[in-house]
CSV table of C-alpha atoms and ligand atoms in Angstrom, one decimal:
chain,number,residue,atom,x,y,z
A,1,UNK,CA,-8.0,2.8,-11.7
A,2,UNK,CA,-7.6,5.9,-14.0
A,3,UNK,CA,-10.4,8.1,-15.0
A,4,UNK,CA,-9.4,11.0,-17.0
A,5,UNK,CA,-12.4,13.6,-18.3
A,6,UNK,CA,-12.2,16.3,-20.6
A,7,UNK,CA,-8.3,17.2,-19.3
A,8,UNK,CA,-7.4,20.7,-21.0
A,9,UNK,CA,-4.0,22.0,-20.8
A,10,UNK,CA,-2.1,25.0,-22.9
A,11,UNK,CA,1.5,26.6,-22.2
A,12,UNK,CA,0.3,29.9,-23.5
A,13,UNK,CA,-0.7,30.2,-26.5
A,14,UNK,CA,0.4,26.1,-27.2
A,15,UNK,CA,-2.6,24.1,-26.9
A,16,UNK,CA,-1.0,21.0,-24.9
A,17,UNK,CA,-4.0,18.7,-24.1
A,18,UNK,CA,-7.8,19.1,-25.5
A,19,UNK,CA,-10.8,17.5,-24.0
A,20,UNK,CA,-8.5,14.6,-22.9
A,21,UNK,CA,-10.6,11.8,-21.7
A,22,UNK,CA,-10.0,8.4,-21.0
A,23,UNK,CA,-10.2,5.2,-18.5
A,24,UNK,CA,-8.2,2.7,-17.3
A,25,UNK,CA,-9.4,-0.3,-15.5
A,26,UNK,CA,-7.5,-1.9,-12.5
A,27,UNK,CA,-5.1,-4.5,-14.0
A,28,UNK,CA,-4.9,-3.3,-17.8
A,29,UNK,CA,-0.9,-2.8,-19.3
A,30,UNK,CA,-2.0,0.5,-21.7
A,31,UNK,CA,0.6,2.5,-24.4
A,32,UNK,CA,-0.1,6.0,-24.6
A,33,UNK,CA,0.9,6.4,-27.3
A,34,UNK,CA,2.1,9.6,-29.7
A,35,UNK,CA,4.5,11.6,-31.9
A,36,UNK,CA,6.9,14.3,-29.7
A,37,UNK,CA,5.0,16.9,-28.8
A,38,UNK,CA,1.7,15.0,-28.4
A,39,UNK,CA,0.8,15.1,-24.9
A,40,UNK,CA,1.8,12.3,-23.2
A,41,UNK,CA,4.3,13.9,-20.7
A,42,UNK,CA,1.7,16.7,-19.8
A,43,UNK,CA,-1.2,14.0,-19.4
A,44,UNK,CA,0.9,12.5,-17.0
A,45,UNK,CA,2.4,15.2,-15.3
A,46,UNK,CA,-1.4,16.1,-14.6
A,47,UNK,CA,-2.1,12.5,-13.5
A,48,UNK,CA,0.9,12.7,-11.2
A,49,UNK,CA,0.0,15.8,-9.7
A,50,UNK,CA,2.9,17.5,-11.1
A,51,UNK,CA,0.7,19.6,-13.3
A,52,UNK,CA,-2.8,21.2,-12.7
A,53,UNK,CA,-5.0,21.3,-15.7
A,54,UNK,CA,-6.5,24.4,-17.2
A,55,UNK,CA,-10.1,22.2,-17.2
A,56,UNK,CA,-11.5,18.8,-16.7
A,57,UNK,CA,-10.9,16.0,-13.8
A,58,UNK,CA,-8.2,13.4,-13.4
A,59,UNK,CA,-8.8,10.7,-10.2
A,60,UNK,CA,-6.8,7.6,-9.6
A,61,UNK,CA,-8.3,5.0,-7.6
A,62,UNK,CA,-11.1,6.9,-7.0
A,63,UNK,CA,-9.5,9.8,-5.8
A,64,UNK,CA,-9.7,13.4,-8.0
A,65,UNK,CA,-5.7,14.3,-8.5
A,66,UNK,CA,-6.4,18.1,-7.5
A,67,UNK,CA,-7.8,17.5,-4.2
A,68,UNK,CA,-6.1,14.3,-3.1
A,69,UNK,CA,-2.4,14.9,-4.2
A,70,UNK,CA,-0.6,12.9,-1.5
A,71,UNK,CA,-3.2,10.2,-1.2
A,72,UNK,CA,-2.7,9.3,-5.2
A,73,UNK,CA,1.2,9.7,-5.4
A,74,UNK,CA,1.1,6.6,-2.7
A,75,UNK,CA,-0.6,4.9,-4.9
A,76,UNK,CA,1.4,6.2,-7.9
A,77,UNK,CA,4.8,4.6,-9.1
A,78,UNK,CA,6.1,7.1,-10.9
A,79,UNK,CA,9.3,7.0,-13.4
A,80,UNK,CA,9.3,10.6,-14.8
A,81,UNK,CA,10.7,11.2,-18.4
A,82,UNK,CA,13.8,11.7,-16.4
A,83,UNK,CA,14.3,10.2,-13.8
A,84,UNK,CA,16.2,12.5,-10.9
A,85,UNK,CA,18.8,9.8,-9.9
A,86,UNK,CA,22.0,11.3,-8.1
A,87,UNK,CA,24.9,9.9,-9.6
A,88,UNK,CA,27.5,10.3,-6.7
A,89,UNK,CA,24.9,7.9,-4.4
A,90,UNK,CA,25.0,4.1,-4.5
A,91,UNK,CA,22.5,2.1,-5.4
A,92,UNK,CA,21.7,1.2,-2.1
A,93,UNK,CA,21.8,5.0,-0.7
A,94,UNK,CA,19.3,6.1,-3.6
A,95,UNK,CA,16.7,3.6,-2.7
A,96,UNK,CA,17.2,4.2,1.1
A,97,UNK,CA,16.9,7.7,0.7
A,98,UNK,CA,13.7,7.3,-1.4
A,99,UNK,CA,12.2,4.9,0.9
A,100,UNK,CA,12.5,7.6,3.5
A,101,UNK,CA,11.4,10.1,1.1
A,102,UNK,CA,8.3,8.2,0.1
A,103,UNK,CA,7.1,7.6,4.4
A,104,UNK,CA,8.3,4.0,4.3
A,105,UNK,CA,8.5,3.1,8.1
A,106,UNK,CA,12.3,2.8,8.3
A,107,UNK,CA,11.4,-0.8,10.0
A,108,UNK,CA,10.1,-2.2,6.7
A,109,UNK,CA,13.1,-0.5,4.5
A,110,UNK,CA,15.2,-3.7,4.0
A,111,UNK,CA,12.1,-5.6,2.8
A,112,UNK,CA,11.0,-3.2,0.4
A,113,UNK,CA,14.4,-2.1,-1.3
A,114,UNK,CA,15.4,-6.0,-1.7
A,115,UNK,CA,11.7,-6.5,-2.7
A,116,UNK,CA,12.6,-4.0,-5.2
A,117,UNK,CA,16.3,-4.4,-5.7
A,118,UNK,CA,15.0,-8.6,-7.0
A,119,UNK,CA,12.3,-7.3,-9.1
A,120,UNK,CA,14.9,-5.0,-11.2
A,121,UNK,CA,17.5,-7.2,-11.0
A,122,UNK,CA,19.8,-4.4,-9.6
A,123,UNK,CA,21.3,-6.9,-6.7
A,124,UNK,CA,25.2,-7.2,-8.1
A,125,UNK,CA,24.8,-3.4,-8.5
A,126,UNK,CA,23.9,-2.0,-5.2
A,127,UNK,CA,27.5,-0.6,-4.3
A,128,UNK,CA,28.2,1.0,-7.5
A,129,UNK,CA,27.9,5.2,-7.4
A,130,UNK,CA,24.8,5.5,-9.9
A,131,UNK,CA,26.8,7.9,-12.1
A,132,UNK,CA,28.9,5.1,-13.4
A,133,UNK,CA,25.9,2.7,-14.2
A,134,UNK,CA,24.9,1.9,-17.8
A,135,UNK,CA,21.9,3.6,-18.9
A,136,UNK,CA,19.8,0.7,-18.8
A,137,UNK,CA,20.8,0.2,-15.4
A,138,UNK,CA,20.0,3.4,-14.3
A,139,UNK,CA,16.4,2.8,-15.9
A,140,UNK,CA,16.0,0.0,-13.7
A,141,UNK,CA,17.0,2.6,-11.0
A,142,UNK,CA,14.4,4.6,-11.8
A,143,UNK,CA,11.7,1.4,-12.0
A,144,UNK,CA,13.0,0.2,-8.4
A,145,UNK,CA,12.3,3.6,-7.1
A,146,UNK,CA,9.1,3.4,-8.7
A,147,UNK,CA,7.9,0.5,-7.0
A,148,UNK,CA,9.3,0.5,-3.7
A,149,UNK,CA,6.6,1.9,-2.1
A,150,UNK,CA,4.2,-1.4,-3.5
A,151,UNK,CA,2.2,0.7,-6.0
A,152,UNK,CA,-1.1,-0.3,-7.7
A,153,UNK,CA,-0.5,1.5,-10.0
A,154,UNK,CA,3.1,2.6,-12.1
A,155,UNK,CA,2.8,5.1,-14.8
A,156,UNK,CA,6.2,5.1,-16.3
A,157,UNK,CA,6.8,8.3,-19.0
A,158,UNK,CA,8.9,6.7,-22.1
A,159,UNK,CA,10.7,3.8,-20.2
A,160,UNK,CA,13.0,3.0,-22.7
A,161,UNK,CA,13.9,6.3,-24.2
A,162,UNK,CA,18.1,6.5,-24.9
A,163,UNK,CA,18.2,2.2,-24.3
A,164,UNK,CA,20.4,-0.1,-26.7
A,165,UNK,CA,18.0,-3.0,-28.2
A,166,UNK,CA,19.3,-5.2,-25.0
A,167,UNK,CA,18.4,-3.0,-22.7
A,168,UNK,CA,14.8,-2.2,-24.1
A,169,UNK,CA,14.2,-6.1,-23.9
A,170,UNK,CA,15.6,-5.8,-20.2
A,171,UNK,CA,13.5,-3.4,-19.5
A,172,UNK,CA,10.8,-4.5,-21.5
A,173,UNK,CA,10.6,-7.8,-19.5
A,174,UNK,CA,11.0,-6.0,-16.4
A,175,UNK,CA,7.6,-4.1,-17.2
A,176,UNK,CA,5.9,-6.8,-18.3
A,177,UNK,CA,6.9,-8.5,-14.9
A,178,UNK,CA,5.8,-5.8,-13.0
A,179,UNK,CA,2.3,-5.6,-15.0
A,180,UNK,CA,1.8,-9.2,-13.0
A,181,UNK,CA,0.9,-6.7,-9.8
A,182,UNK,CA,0.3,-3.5,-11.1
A,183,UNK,CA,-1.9,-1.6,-13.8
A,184,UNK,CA,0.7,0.5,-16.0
A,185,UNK,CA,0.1,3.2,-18.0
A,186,UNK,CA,3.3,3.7,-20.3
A,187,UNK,CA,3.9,6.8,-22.9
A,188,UNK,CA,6.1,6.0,-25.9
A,189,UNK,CA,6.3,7.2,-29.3
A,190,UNK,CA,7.7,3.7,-30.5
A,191,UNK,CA,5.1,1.6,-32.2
A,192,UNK,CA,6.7,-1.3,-31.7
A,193,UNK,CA,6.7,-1.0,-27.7
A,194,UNK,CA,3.0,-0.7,-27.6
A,195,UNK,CA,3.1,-3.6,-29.8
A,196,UNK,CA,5.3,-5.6,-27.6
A,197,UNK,CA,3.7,-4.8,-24.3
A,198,UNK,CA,0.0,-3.9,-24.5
A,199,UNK,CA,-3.3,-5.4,-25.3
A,200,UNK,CA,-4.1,-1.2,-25.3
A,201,UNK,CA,-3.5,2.0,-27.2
A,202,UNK,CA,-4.1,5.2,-26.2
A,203,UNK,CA,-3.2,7.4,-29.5
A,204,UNK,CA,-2.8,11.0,-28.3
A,205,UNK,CA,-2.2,13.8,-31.7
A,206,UNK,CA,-2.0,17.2,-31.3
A,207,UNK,CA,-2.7,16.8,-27.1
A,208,UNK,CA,-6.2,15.0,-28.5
A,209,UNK,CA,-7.0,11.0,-28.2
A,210,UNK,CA,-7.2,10.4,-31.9
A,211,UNK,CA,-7.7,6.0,-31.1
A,212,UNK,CA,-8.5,4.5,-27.8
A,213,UNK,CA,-8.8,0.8,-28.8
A,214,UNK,CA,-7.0,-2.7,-28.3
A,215,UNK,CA,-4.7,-3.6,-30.6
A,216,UNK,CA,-6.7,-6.5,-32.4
A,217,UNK,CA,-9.3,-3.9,-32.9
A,218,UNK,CA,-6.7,-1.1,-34.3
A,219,UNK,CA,-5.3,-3.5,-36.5
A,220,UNK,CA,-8.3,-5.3,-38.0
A,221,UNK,CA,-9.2,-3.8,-41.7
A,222,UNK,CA,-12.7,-4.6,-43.7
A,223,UNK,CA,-10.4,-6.3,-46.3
A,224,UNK,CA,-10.1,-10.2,-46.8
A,225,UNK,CA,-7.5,-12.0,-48.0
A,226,UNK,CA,-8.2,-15.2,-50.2
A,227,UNK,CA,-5.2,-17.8,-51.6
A,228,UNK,CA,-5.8,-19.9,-53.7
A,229,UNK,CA,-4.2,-23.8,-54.0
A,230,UNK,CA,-3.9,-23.1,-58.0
A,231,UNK,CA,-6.0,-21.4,-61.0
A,232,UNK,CA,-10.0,-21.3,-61.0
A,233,UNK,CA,-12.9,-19.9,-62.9
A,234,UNK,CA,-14.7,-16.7,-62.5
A,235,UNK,CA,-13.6,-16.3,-58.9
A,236,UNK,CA,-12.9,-12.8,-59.4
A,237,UNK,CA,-16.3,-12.2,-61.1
A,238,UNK,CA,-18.3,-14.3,-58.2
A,239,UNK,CA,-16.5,-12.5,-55.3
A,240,UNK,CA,-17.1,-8.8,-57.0
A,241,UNK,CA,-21.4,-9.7,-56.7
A,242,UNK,CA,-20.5,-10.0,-53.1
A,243,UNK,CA,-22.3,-7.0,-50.7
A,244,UNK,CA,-20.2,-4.9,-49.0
A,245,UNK,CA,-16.9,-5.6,-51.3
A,246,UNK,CA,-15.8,-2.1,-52.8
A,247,UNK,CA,-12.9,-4.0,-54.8
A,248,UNK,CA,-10.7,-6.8,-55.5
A,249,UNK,CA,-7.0,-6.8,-55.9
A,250,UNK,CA,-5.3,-9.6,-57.4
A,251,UNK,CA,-1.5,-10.8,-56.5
A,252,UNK,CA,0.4,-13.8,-56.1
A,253,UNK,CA,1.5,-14.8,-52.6
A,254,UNK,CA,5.4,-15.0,-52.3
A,255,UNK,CA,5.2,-18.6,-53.0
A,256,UNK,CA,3.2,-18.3,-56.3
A,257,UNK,CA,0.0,-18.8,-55.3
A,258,UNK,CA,-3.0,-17.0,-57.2
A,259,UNK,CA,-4.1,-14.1,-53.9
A,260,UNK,CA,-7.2,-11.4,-53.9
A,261,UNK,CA,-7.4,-9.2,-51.9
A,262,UNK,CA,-11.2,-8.6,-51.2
A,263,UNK,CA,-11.4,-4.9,-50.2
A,264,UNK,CA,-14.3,-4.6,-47.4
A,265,UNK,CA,-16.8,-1.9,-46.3
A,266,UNK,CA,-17.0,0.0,-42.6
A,267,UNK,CA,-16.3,-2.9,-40.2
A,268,UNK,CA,-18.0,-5.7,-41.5
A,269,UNK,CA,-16.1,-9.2,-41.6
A,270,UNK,CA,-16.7,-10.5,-45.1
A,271,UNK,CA,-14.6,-13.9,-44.3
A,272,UNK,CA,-18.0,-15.3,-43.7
A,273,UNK,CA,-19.8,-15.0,-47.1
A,274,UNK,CA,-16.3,-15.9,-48.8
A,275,UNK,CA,-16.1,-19.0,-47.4
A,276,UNK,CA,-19.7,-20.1,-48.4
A,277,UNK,CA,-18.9,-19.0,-51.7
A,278,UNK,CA,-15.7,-20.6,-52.1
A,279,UNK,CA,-17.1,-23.8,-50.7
A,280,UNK,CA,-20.4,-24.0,-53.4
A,281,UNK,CA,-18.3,-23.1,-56.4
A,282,UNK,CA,-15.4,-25.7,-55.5
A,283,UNK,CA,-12.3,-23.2,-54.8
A,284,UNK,CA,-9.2,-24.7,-54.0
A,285,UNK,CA,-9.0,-23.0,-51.1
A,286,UNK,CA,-5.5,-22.5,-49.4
A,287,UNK,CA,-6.1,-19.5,-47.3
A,288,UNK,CA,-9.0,-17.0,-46.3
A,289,UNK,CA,-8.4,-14.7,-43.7
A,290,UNK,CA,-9.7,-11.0,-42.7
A,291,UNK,CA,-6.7,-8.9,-42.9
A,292,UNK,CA,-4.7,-6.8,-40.3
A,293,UNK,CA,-2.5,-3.5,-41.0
A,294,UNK,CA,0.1,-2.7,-38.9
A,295,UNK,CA,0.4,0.0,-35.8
A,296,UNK,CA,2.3,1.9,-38.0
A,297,UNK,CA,-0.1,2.5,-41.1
A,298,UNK,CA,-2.6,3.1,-38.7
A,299,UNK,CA,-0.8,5.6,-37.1
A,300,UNK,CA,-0.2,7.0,-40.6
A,301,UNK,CA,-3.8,6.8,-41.4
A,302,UNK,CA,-4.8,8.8,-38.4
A,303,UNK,CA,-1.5,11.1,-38.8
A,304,UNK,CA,-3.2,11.8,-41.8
A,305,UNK,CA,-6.7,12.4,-41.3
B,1,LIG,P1,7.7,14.0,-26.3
B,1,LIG,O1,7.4,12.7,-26.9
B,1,LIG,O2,8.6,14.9,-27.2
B,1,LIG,O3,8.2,14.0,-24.9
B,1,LIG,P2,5.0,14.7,-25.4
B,1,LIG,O4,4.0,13.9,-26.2
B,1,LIG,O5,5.4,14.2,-24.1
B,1,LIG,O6,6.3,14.9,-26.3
B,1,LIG,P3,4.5,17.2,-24.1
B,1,LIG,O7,5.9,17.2,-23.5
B,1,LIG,O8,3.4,17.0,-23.2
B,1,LIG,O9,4.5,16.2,-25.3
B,1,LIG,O10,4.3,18.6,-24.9
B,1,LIG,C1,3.1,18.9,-25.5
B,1,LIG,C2,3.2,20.3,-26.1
B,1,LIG,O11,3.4,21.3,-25.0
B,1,LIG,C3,4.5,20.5,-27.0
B,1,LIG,O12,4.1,21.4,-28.0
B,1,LIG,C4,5.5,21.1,-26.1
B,1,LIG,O13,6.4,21.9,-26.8
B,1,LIG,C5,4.6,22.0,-25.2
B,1,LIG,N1,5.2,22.1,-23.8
B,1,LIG,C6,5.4,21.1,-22.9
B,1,LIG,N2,5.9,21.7,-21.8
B,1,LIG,C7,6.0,23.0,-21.9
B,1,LIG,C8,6.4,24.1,-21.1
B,1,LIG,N3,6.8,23.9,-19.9
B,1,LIG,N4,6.3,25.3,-21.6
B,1,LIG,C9,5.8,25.6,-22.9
B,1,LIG,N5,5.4,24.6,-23.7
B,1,LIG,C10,5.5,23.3,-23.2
């Protein structure tokens, strides 16, 4: 659905994006994810056609951004950073006027917006001036204008920047409904978003993709973790002869039971070997598991690098 290659883009002497590339198949919910100043808005102002790159390609569907502007915005959904909404207009006014906007045959208006209006939940607000609207509400504004125009595709630029903790679940729930019809590509810089909404992560540093990976895979760590139902013998010793263990770290779990941490090589599971050793020398075994680390240490780790 997306195909992004080697997308280059500096403001001057600021180098925005570098050798950018990435892909995203039809039906795929993926964060792209990075620190202010990353990227993301630029990447998709580019994949909007808002914003011609200095190199590289960008096609949706299919279709290369530069050469097919109008025919990929009718596929796009798009809910920019933010969102143009005029405040004075009703609810009802501001998705006419977009429907018109967008080349919605007027005879198929009243399906779409309540199509729309249903999907957002925006039905008891419809009357109301959009200037006196809570800010989640006007979010989900912004989404129904999105999707009026049935989209394949939404690419929404930090949907839940300025929201309360209610209004982020809202609107959380309301992309993940959407995600039931459309690919999404979403920009944060909240860990916890991607987290909550994405098997996929895009990590864009420095306007460069630093991690293109799902989530399991980000997360997983060459470290095992072992408990243990009480004391043993030499279990330290055996699991130190083990290949591929660099270390072991010993600790008690919060319930007092005797833990190692078995610290792993490159990517290679050692749950395996562990659990033929623990079964031959009699371990009490409680636990084994190969260990995770969270979005945020690895965005640490790569902040880092
Ligand atoms: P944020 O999370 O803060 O919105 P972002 O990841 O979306 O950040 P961009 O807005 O794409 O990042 O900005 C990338 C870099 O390009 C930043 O250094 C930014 O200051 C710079 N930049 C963006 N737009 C312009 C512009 N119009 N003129 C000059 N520099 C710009």
């Amino acid at each position: 659905m997306i195909d992004v290659a080697d997308l280059s883009k500096s403001y001057g002497p600021i180098e925005a994006l570098r050798d950018v590339t990435f892909h995203i198949a039809a039906g795929e919910i993926v964060g792209l994810l990075g620190p202010n100043g990353a990227g993301k808005t630029t990447a998709i102002k580019i994949l909007t056609g808002y914003l011609q790159p200095d190199r590289g390609t960008a096609q949706v569907d299919g279709l290369d951004v530069l050469t097919h502007t109008r025919e990929v915005q009718a596929r796009i959904g798009y809910l920019p950073e933010n969102a143009p909404l005029y405040p004075e207009l009703s609810v009802q006014a501001y998705l006419k006027m977009m429907a018109e906007l967008r080349g919605i045959p007027e005879t198929e208006h009243v399906a779409r917006i309540s199509d729309a209006v249903r999907a957002t939940g925006l039905a008891d607000q419809l009357a109301r001036p959009i200037g006196q609207l809570s800010k989640g509400f006007r979010q989900r504004v912004g989404l129904a204008q999105a999707i009026l125009h049935q989209p394949r595709l939404l690419i929404l630029d930090e949907p839940t920047i300025g929201l309360d903790p209610t209004q982020i679940v809202e609107v959380r729930g309301l992309i993940r409904r959407l995600a039931e019809h459309s690919t999404i590509l979403f920009s944060t810089h909240i860990l916890s978003e991607v987290e909550a909404l994405c098997d996929r992560a895009i990590i864009l540093m420095n306007g460069q993709v630093r991690a293109d990976a799902r989530l399991s895979e980000l997360e997983k760590t060459a470290d095992a973790v072992l408990v243990l139902q009480g004391k043993a013998e030499g279990v330290e010793r055996a699991l130190r002869t083990l290949s591929g263990v660099r270390g072991i770290e010993l600790g008690r779990t919060a319930d007092g039971f005797p833990s190692y941490r078995i610290l792993g090589m490159g990517d290679v599971d050692l749950c395996p070997v562990i659990y033929n050793l623990a079964r031959t020398s009699n371990w009490p075994v409680r636990e084994l598991r190969r260990d995770v680390r969270t979005l945020e240490s690895v965005f640490g780790q790569l902040a880092a690098a």
